[in-house]
Amino acid sequence: MLDVLIINGKYPDYGNYETGIKNQGAELKQANIGIKDGKIEYIGNGEPAANEIFDAEGLIVSPGFIDIHMHEERFLTEGKKYSTSRHMLEMGVTTGVGGNCGTQRQPLESFKDIVNELGGTPINYMILSGYNFFRTGMEIGHHEITTTAQRREIRDKIMHEINLGACGVSFGIEYDPAMTFDEMLFAVDLLDDPNMIVSAHYRDEDHVNTDNVDEMIRFSRAIKPKFQISHLSSCCAFDIMGECLEHINKAMEVDPGLNYDTYPYNAFSTYIGSTVFEDGCLESWGVGHDSIMLTAEPYRGVYCTEQIFHDARENYPNMLAVAFVMKEDAIREAIVNPNGMIASDGIIATGNGHPRAAGTFPRVLGKYVREENALPLIDALRKITFEPAVRMNLRNKGRITEGADADITIFNPNTVIDRADFTELRPPEGIVRVYQGGKLALDKGVIVNDNLGIFIPYQG
């Protein structure tokens, strides 16, 4: 007997994507889907016996969303509790990849120990080893060139994390501007597995040329693992997005290890004390101080003046700030491009943050699919399920097929939308049910079980 039978819903069949042929055979299919012992056991038109029947008429039965670029909780500074990943679950995410942008939140060993202590997580977690995390931990200045001895020590720390199950390495080039191309190559030269992931937050935002993207394309060609350009929306969402995408698409034709992720908002977020907000940043973006909004007390929801901006950088450097500097047309262009994946870059500090941490995937499905008809639903789902699953070697996730893990997100395509804004991380509408490993994690938008997720070690 099945544990659950989901009837009358439609699910995405990615067709020839399974064999690497894009844009052929992908479609939404009507079928009943049966779950047993954490796996999808039945797909068909019958109604085999089940302990529970859920009627999904008018709903989409999707693989659980996979967020290939998010930021995990800060257990060591904010307590052993889940904040970021609860928001992830509320918007349909069942698996996320943390440790991005070089800014791993704590050593992987500590993260795993706390997950075990708490008895599970709201979502499945994979973690990248953050290069900048170790660079900073060794008190190497943001504008300081590393010595060979320092590079060896950082690489040893990274390889220790790899042995603990990290799925690759991430860099935040902009956060440590002295980081050179050769320093990055040295950090990953022991990684010879082509299925591992290396990701990078670009060197700088650029309104004029594609130098930052071109540097990452060159880096991808120089290493053995796959390479992920992080949040392309932050890097290129100005007048150069089309040119950047042209360079990436062309490079991907000869370098299948290259790809990118992007989020659906025209503002980025990072810490006000970071190098991102050093002198000259406002001039480069062509905006004033009032385009920067702060997210925590004593400036929660406040748009900067020059005085507030400098006070926050000096006295509240770990406060998240939101910069409204990007162009909506460029955001859309990155989302609808045939290549690329959708990711949240979700980051929360002391409960506050950018709405992408709570609304990314419902926003894509509601705004860009339903309201603007900018891309077909099947393509949007591919970018948030199948593609990141393949990218992360999650062979039993990201697809609705017999034998796959029963990580399933059921949503209403007619109502799904984000509700979070820059003052409150409200949960989305239209996410009806989420199953994590065949068990009910969220029902009618409300979390009913937040410890069904696990830490997933690198899947080679």
mmCIF file with all atom_site columns, C-alpha atoms in Angstrom, residues 147-312:
data_model
loop_
_atom_site.group_PDB
_atom_site.id
_atom_site.type_symbol
_atom_site.label_atom_id
_atom_site.label_alt_id
_atom_site.label_comp_id
_atom_site.label_asym_id
_atom_site.label_entity_id
_atom_site.label_seq_id
_atom_site.pdbx_PDB_ins_code
_atom_site.Cartn_x
_atom_site.Cartn_y
_atom_site.Cartn_z
_atom_site.occupancy
_atom_site.B_iso_or_equiv
_atom_site.pdbx_formal_charge
_atom_site.auth_seq_id
_atom_site.auth_comp_id
_atom_site.auth_asym_id
_atom_site.auth_atom_id
_atom_site.pdbx_PDB_model_num
ATOM 1   C CA . THR A 1 147 ? 51.794 34.614 0.653   1.00 0.00 ? 147 THR A CA 1
ATOM 2   C CA . THR A 1 148 ? 52.445 31.125 -0.679  1.00 0.00 ? 148 THR A CA 1
ATOM 3   C CA . ALA A 1 149 ? 52.418 29.780 2.885   1.00 0.00 ? 149 ALA A CA 1
ATOM 4   C CA . GLN A 1 150 ? 49.029 31.380 3.558   1.00 0.00 ? 150 GLN A CA 1
ATOM 5   C CA . ARG A 1 151 ? 47.616 29.956 0.341   1.00 0.00 ? 151 ARG A CA 1
ATOM 6   C CA . ARG A 1 152 ? 48.776 26.479 1.317   1.00 0.00 ? 152 ARG A CA 1
ATOM 7   C CA . GLU A 1 153 ? 47.197 26.801 4.746   1.00 0.00 ? 153 GLU A CA 1
ATOM 8   C CA . ILE A 1 154 ? 43.858 27.914 3.274   1.00 0.00 ? 154 ILE A CA 1
ATOM 9   C CA . ARG A 1 155 ? 43.951 25.105 0.738   1.00 0.00 ? 155 ARG A CA 1
ATOM 10  C CA . ASP A 1 156 ? 44.592 22.581 3.515   1.00 0.00 ? 156 ASP A CA 1
ATOM 11  C CA . LYS A 1 157 ? 41.550 23.879 5.375   1.00 0.00 ? 157 LYS A CA 1
ATOM 12  C CA . ILE A 1 158 ? 39.440 23.605 2.217   1.00 0.00 ? 158 ILE A CA 1
ATOM 13  C CA . MET A 1 159 ? 40.571 20.047 1.556   1.00 0.00 ? 159 MET A CA 1
ATOM 14  C CA . HIS A 1 160 ? 39.645 19.160 5.148   1.00 0.00 ? 160 HIS A CA 1
ATOM 15  C CA . GLU A 1 161 ? 36.132 20.467 4.437   1.00 0.00 ? 161 GLU A CA 1
ATOM 16  C CA . ILE A 1 162 ? 35.997 18.490 1.202   1.00 0.00 ? 162 ILE A CA 1
ATOM 17  C CA . ASN A 1 163 ? 36.841 15.362 3.175   1.00 0.00 ? 163 ASN A CA 1
ATOM 18  C CA . LEU A 1 164 ? 33.948 16.196 5.528   1.00 0.00 ? 164 LEU A CA 1
ATOM 19  C CA . GLY A 1 165 ? 31.506 16.296 2.599   1.00 0.00 ? 165 GLY A CA 1
ATOM 20  C CA . ALA A 1 166 ? 31.658 19.813 1.154   1.00 0.00 ? 166 ALA A CA 1
ATOM 21  C CA . CYS A 1 167 ? 30.492 19.756 -2.461  1.00 0.00 ? 167 CYS A CA 1
ATOM 22  C CA . GLY A 1 168 ? 33.088 22.219 -3.728  1.00 0.00 ? 168 GLY A CA 1
ATOM 23  C CA . VAL A 1 169 ? 34.558 25.668 -3.159  1.00 0.00 ? 169 VAL A CA 1
ATOM 24  C CA . SER A 1 170 ? 33.158 29.188 -3.398  1.00 0.00 ? 170 SER A CA 1
ATOM 25  C CA . PHE A 1 171 ? 34.883 32.547 -3.815  1.00 0.00 ? 171 PHE A CA 1
ATOM 26  C CA . GLY A 1 172 ? 33.714 36.075 -3.068  1.00 0.00 ? 172 GLY A CA 1
ATOM 27  C CA . ILE A 1 173 ? 36.180 37.988 -5.215  1.00 0.00 ? 173 ILE A CA 1
ATOM 28  C CA . GLU A 1 174 ? 34.561 41.373 -4.580  1.00 0.00 ? 174 GLU A CA 1
ATOM 29  C CA . TYR A 1 175 ? 34.789 40.912 -0.820  1.00 0.00 ? 175 TYR A CA 1
ATOM 30  C CA . ASP A 1 176 ? 38.570 40.452 -0.945  1.00 0.00 ? 176 ASP A CA 1
ATOM 31  C CA . PRO A 1 177 ? 39.663 42.575 -3.919  1.00 0.00 ? 177 PRO A CA 1
ATOM 32  C CA . ALA A 1 178 ? 43.309 41.574 -3.514  1.00 0.00 ? 178 ALA A CA 1
ATOM 33  C CA . MET A 1 179 ? 42.400 37.995 -4.425  1.00 0.00 ? 179 MET A CA 1
ATOM 34  C CA . THR A 1 180 ? 44.137 37.207 -7.698  1.00 0.00 ? 180 THR A CA 1
ATOM 35  C CA . PHE A 1 181 ? 43.295 34.779 -10.473 1.00 0.00 ? 181 PHE A CA 1
ATOM 36  C CA . ASP A 1 182 ? 46.352 32.725 -9.514  1.00 0.00 ? 182 ASP A CA 1
ATOM 37  C CA . GLU A 1 183 ? 45.336 32.662 -5.850  1.00 0.00 ? 183 GLU A CA 1
ATOM 38  C CA . MET A 1 184 ? 41.996 31.168 -6.831  1.00 0.00 ? 184 MET A CA 1
ATOM 39  C CA . LEU A 1 185 ? 43.632 28.602 -9.107  1.00 0.00 ? 185 LEU A CA 1
ATOM 40  C CA . PHE A 1 186 ? 45.976 27.557 -6.310  1.00 0.00 ? 186 PHE A CA 1
ATOM 41  C CA . ALA A 1 187 ? 43.002 27.029 -3.991  1.00 0.00 ? 187 ALA A CA 1
ATOM 42  C CA . VAL A 1 188 ? 41.338 24.485 -6.262  1.00 0.00 ? 188 VAL A CA 1
ATOM 43  C CA . ASP A 1 189 ? 44.274 22.863 -8.042  1.00 0.00 ? 189 ASP A CA 1
ATOM 44  C CA . LEU A 1 190 ? 43.892 19.685 -5.952  1.00 0.00 ? 190 LEU A CA 1
ATOM 45  C CA . LEU A 1 191 ? 40.268 19.257 -7.021  1.00 0.00 ? 191 LEU A CA 1
ATOM 46  C CA . ASP A 1 192 ? 40.400 16.940 -10.013 1.00 0.00 ? 192 ASP A CA 1
ATOM 47  C CA . ASP A 1 193 ? 36.793 15.714 -9.902  1.00 0.00 ? 193 ASP A CA 1
ATOM 48  C CA . PRO A 1 194 ? 34.834 17.227 -12.823 1.00 0.00 ? 194 PRO A CA 1
ATOM 49  C CA . ASN A 1 195 ? 31.579 16.737 -10.927 1.00 0.00 ? 195 ASN A CA 1
ATOM 50  C CA . MET A 1 196 ? 32.525 19.069 -8.084  1.00 0.00 ? 196 MET A CA 1
ATOM 51  C CA . ILE A 1 197 ? 31.341 22.686 -8.075  1.00 0.00 ? 197 ILE A CA 1
ATOM 52  C CA . VAL A 1 198 ? 33.369 25.875 -7.852  1.00 0.00 ? 198 VAL A CA 1
ATOM 53  C CA . SER A 1 199 ? 31.392 29.112 -7.696  1.00 0.00 ? 199 SER A CA 1
ATOM 54  C CA . ALA A 1 200 ? 32.371 32.761 -7.591  1.00 0.00 ? 200 ALA A CA 1
ATOM 55  C CA . HIS A 1 201 ? 30.864 36.101 -6.725  1.00 0.00 ? 201 HIS A CA 1
ATOM 56  C CA . TYR A 1 202 ? 32.294 38.444 -9.379  1.00 0.00 ? 202 TYR A CA 1
ATOM 57  C CA . ARG A 1 203 ? 35.114 40.945 -8.891  1.00 0.00 ? 203 ARG A CA 1
ATOM 58  C CA . ASP A 1 204 ? 32.972 44.060 -9.310  1.00 0.00 ? 204 ASP A CA 1
ATOM 59  C CA . GLU A 1 205 ? 29.698 45.382 -10.718 1.00 0.00 ? 205 GLU A CA 1
ATOM 60  C CA . ASP A 1 206 ? 30.379 46.873 -14.135 1.00 0.00 ? 206 ASP A CA 1
ATOM 61  C CA . HIS A 1 207 ? 28.116 49.142 -16.171 1.00 0.00 ? 207 HIS A CA 1
ATOM 62  C CA . VAL A 1 208 ? 30.516 49.440 -19.076 1.00 0.00 ? 208 VAL A CA 1
ATOM 63  C CA . ASN A 1 209 ? 32.090 46.136 -20.124 1.00 0.00 ? 209 ASN A CA 1
ATOM 64  C CA . THR A 1 210 ? 32.073 42.386 -19.587 1.00 0.00 ? 210 THR A CA 1
ATOM 65  C CA . ASP A 1 211 ? 35.493 42.072 -17.945 1.00 0.00 ? 211 ASP A CA 1
ATOM 66  C CA . ASN A 1 212 ? 34.176 40.480 -14.754 1.00 0.00 ? 212 ASN A CA 1
ATOM 67  C CA . VAL A 1 213 ? 32.180 37.839 -16.595 1.00 0.00 ? 213 VAL A CA 1
ATOM 68  C CA . ASP A 1 214 ? 35.059 37.205 -18.986 1.00 0.00 ? 214 ASP A CA 1
ATOM 69  C CA . GLU A 1 215 ? 37.403 36.624 -16.035 1.00 0.00 ? 215 GLU A CA 1
ATOM 70  C CA . MET A 1 216 ? 35.082 33.955 -14.672 1.00 0.00 ? 216 MET A CA 1
ATOM 71  C CA . ILE A 1 217 ? 34.749 32.324 -18.091 1.00 0.00 ? 217 ILE A CA 1
ATOM 72  C CA . ARG A 1 218 ? 38.558 32.110 -18.258 1.00 0.00 ? 218 ARG A CA 1
ATOM 73  C CA . PHE A 1 219 ? 38.646 30.645 -14.765 1.00 0.00 ? 219 PHE A CA 1
ATOM 74  C CA . SER A 1 220 ? 36.088 27.999 -15.705 1.00 0.00 ? 220 SER A CA 1
ATOM 75  C CA . ARG A 1 221 ? 38.262 26.895 -18.614 1.00 0.00 ? 221 ARG A CA 1
ATOM 76  C CA . ALA A 1 222 ? 41.317 26.646 -16.354 1.00 0.00 ? 222 ALA A CA 1
ATOM 77  C CA . ILE A 1 223 ? 39.890 24.263 -13.739 1.00 0.00 ? 223 ILE A CA 1
ATOM 78  C CA . LYS A 1 224 ? 38.597 20.691 -13.740 1.00 0.00 ? 224 LYS A CA 1
ATOM 79  C CA . PRO A 1 225 ? 35.400 21.058 -11.635 1.00 0.00 ? 225 PRO A CA 1
ATOM 80  C CA . LYS A 1 226 ? 32.210 22.692 -12.888 1.00 0.00 ? 226 LYS A CA 1
ATOM 81  C CA . PHE A 1 227 ? 32.089 26.451 -12.501 1.00 0.00 ? 227 PHE A CA 1
ATOM 82  C CA . GLN A 1 228 ? 29.074 28.529 -11.440 1.00 0.00 ? 228 GLN A CA 1
ATOM 83  C CA . ILE A 1 229 ? 28.874 32.283 -11.975 1.00 0.00 ? 229 ILE A CA 1
ATOM 84  C CA . SER A 1 230 ? 27.009 33.489 -8.891  1.00 0.00 ? 230 SER A CA 1
ATOM 85  C CA . HIS A 1 231 ? 23.949 35.754 -9.075  1.00 0.00 ? 231 HIS A CA 1
ATOM 86  C CA . LEU A 1 232 ? 24.495 37.155 -12.549 1.00 0.00 ? 232 LEU A CA 1
ATOM 87  C CA . SER A 1 233 ? 21.695 39.631 -11.807 1.00 0.00 ? 233 SER A CA 1
ATOM 88  C CA . SER A 1 234 ? 23.909 41.434 -9.284  1.00 0.00 ? 234 SER A CA 1
ATOM 89  C CA . CYS A 1 235 ? 26.864 41.552 -11.636 1.00 0.00 ? 235 CYS A CA 1
ATOM 90  C CA . CYS A 1 236 ? 25.363 42.561 -14.967 1.00 0.00 ? 236 CYS A CA 1
ATOM 91  C CA . ALA A 1 237 ? 21.812 43.871 -14.493 1.00 0.00 ? 237 ALA A CA 1
ATOM 92  C CA . PHE A 1 238 ? 22.607 47.120 -16.198 1.00 0.00 ? 238 PHE A CA 1
ATOM 93  C CA . ASP A 1 239 ? 22.965 47.954 -19.900 1.00 0.00 ? 239 ASP A CA 1
ATOM 94  C CA . ILE A 1 240 ? 25.495 45.141 -20.463 1.00 0.00 ? 240 ILE A CA 1
ATOM 95  C CA . MET A 1 241 ? 23.348 42.122 -19.552 1.00 0.00 ? 241 MET A CA 1
ATOM 96  C CA . GLY A 1 242 ? 22.726 41.147 -23.178 1.00 0.00 ? 242 GLY A CA 1
ATOM 97  C CA . GLU A 1 243 ? 26.433 41.231 -23.971 1.00 0.00 ? 243 GLU A CA 1
ATOM 98  C CA . CYS A 1 244 ? 27.284 39.244 -20.833 1.00 0.00 ? 244 CYS A CA 1
ATOM 99  C CA . LEU A 1 245 ? 24.734 36.570 -21.702 1.00 0.00 ? 245 LEU A CA 1
ATOM 100 C CA . GLU A 1 246 ? 26.097 36.397 -25.251 1.00 0.00 ? 246 GLU A CA 1
ATOM 101 C CA . HIS A 1 247 ? 29.579 35.733 -23.876 1.00 0.00 ? 247 HIS A CA 1
ATOM 102 C CA . ILE A 1 248 ? 28.316 33.106 -21.419 1.00 0.00 ? 248 ILE A CA 1
ATOM 103 C CA . ASN A 1 249 ? 26.130 31.301 -23.949 1.00 0.00 ? 249 ASN A CA 1
ATOM 104 C CA . LYS A 1 250 ? 28.963 31.157 -26.460 1.00 0.00 ? 250 LYS A CA 1
ATOM 105 C CA . ALA A 1 251 ? 31.405 29.917 -23.818 1.00 0.00 ? 251 ALA A CA 1
ATOM 106 C CA . MET A 1 252 ? 28.986 27.201 -22.685 1.00 0.00 ? 252 MET A CA 1
ATOM 107 C CA . GLU A 1 253 ? 28.979 25.728 -26.173 1.00 0.00 ? 253 GLU A CA 1
ATOM 108 C CA . VAL A 1 254 ? 32.596 24.639 -25.670 1.00 0.00 ? 254 VAL A CA 1
ATOM 109 C CA . ASP A 1 255 ? 32.666 24.504 -21.858 1.00 0.00 ? 255 ASP A CA 1
ATOM 110 C CA . PRO A 1 256 ? 29.722 22.456 -20.543 1.00 0.00 ? 256 PRO A CA 1
ATOM 111 C CA . GLY A 1 257 ? 31.019 22.881 -16.997 1.00 0.00 ? 257 GLY A CA 1
ATOM 112 C CA . LEU A 1 258 ? 30.134 26.581 -17.061 1.00 0.00 ? 258 LEU A CA 1
ATOM 113 C CA . ASN A 1 259 ? 26.751 28.003 -16.001 1.00 0.00 ? 259 ASN A CA 1
ATOM 114 C CA . TYR A 1 260 ? 25.216 30.766 -13.880 1.00 0.00 ? 260 TYR A CA 1
ATOM 115 C CA . ASP A 1 261 ? 22.437 31.469 -11.420 1.00 0.00 ? 261 ASP A CA 1
ATOM 116 C CA . THR A 1 262 ? 20.298 34.580 -11.044 1.00 0.00 ? 262 THR A CA 1
ATOM 117 C CA . TYR A 1 263 ? 17.555 35.969 -8.793  1.00 0.00 ? 263 TYR A CA 1
ATOM 118 C CA . PRO A 1 264 ? 14.379 37.890 -9.733  1.00 0.00 ? 264 PRO A CA 1
ATOM 119 C CA . TYR A 1 265 ? 14.819 41.244 -7.952  1.00 0.00 ? 265 TYR A CA 1
ATOM 120 C CA . ASN A 1 266 ? 16.330 44.525 -9.123  1.00 0.00 ? 266 ASN A CA 1
ATOM 121 C CA . ALA A 1 267 ? 18.151 45.185 -5.866  1.00 0.00 ? 267 ALA A CA 1
ATOM 122 C CA . PHE A 1 268 ? 21.047 43.331 -4.260  1.00 0.00 ? 268 PHE A CA 1
ATOM 123 C CA . SER A 1 269 ? 21.861 42.853 -0.580  1.00 0.00 ? 269 SER A CA 1
ATOM 124 C CA . THR A 1 270 ? 25.053 42.433 1.395   1.00 0.00 ? 270 THR A CA 1
ATOM 125 C CA . TYR A 1 271 ? 26.671 43.718 4.575   1.00 0.00 ? 271 TYR A CA 1
ATOM 126 C CA . ILE A 1 272 ? 27.011 47.493 4.796   1.00 0.00 ? 272 ILE A CA 1
ATOM 127 C CA . GLY A 1 273 ? 30.545 47.139 6.147   1.00 0.00 ? 273 GLY A CA 1
ATOM 128 C CA . SER A 1 274 ? 31.792 45.063 3.225   1.00 0.00 ? 274 SER A CA 1
ATOM 129 C CA . THR A 1 275 ? 34.127 46.225 0.486   1.00 0.00 ? 275 THR A CA 1
ATOM 130 C CA . VAL A 1 276 ? 31.119 46.447 -1.844  1.00 0.00 ? 276 VAL A CA 1
ATOM 131 C CA . PHE A 1 277 ? 30.280 49.810 -0.260  1.00 0.00 ? 277 PHE A CA 1
ATOM 132 C CA . GLU A 1 278 ? 33.759 51.315 -0.323  1.00 0.00 ? 278 GLU A CA 1
ATOM 133 C CA . ASP A 1 279 ? 34.419 54.795 -1.720  1.00 0.00 ? 279 ASP A CA 1
ATOM 134 C CA . GLY A 1 280 ? 33.296 55.207 -5.308  1.00 0.00 ? 280 GLY A CA 1
ATOM 135 C CA . CYS A 1 281 ? 30.551 52.585 -5.260  1.00 0.00 ? 281 CYS A CA 1
ATOM 136 C CA . LEU A 1 282 ? 27.675 55.064 -5.554  1.00 0.00 ? 282 LEU A CA 1
ATOM 137 C CA . GLU A 1 283 ? 29.344 56.890 -8.421  1.00 0.00 ? 283 GLU A CA 1
ATOM 138 C CA . SER A 1 284 ? 29.906 53.597 -10.267 1.00 0.00 ? 284 SER A CA 1
ATOM 139 C CA . TRP A 1 285 ? 26.214 52.712 -9.889  1.00 0.00 ? 285 TRP A CA 1
ATOM 140 C CA . GLY A 1 286 ? 25.059 56.231 -10.763 1.00 0.00 ? 286 GLY A CA 1
ATOM 141 C CA . VAL A 1 287 ? 22.917 56.550 -7.615  1.00 0.00 ? 287 VAL A CA 1
ATOM 142 C CA . GLY A 1 288 ? 22.866 58.509 -4.378  1.00 0.00 ? 288 GLY A CA 1
ATOM 143 C CA . HIS A 1 289 ? 22.933 57.422 -0.744  1.00 0.00 ? 289 HIS A CA 1
ATOM 144 C CA . ASP A 1 290 ? 19.122 57.275 -0.752  1.00 0.00 ? 290 ASP A CA 1
ATOM 145 C CA . SER A 1 291 ? 19.265 54.174 -2.991  1.00 0.00 ? 291 SER A CA 1
ATOM 146 C CA . ILE A 1 292 ? 20.677 52.184 -0.049  1.00 0.00 ? 292 ILE A CA 1
ATOM 147 C CA . MET A 1 293 ? 18.167 50.836 2.494   1.00 0.00 ? 293 MET A CA 1
ATOM 148 C CA . LEU A 1 294 ? 19.252 49.369 5.836   1.00 0.00 ? 294 LEU A CA 1
ATOM 149 C CA . THR A 1 295 ? 17.533 46.378 7.393   1.00 0.00 ? 295 THR A CA 1
ATOM 150 C CA . ALA A 1 296 ? 18.157 46.358 11.141  1.00 0.00 ? 296 ALA A CA 1
ATOM 151 C CA . GLU A 1 297 ? 17.887 48.645 14.146  1.00 0.00 ? 297 GLU A CA 1
ATOM 152 C CA . PRO A 1 298 ? 18.580 51.446 14.672  1.00 0.00 ? 298 PRO A CA 1
ATOM 153 C CA . TYR A 1 299 ? 18.052 51.914 10.929  1.00 0.00 ? 299 TYR A CA 1
ATOM 154 C CA . ARG A 1 300 ? 15.539 49.219 10.063  1.00 0.00 ? 300 ARG A CA 1
ATOM 155 C CA . GLY A 1 301 ? 13.732 50.223 6.853   1.00 0.00 ? 301 GLY A CA 1
ATOM 156 C CA . VAL A 1 302 ? 15.662 53.501 6.656   1.00 0.00 ? 302 VAL A CA 1
ATOM 157 C CA . TYR A 1 303 ? 17.056 54.820 3.370   1.00 0.00 ? 303 TYR A CA 1
ATOM 158 C CA . CYS A 1 304 ? 20.522 56.262 3.836   1.00 0.00 ? 304 CYS A CA 1
ATOM 159 C CA . THR A 1 305 ? 21.675 59.821 4.004   1.00 0.00 ? 305 THR A CA 1
ATOM 160 C CA . GLU A 1 306 ? 25.401 60.377 3.701   1.00 0.00 ? 306 GLU A CA 1
ATOM 161 C CA . GLN A 1 307 ? 25.640 60.601 7.500   1.00 0.00 ? 307 GLN A CA 1
ATOM 162 C CA . ILE A 1 308 ? 23.616 57.408 8.121   1.00 0.00 ? 308 ILE A CA 1
ATOM 163 C CA . PHE A 1 309 ? 25.575 55.548 5.450   1.00 0.00 ? 309 PHE A CA 1
ATOM 164 C CA . HIS A 1 310 ? 28.928 56.284 7.086   1.00 0.00 ? 310 HIS A CA 1
ATOM 165 C CA . ASP A 1 311 ? 27.595 55.681 10.608  1.00 0.00 ? 311 ASP A CA 1
ATOM 166 C CA . ALA A 1 312 ? 26.257 52.271 9.598   1.00 0.00 ? 312 ALA A CA 1
#
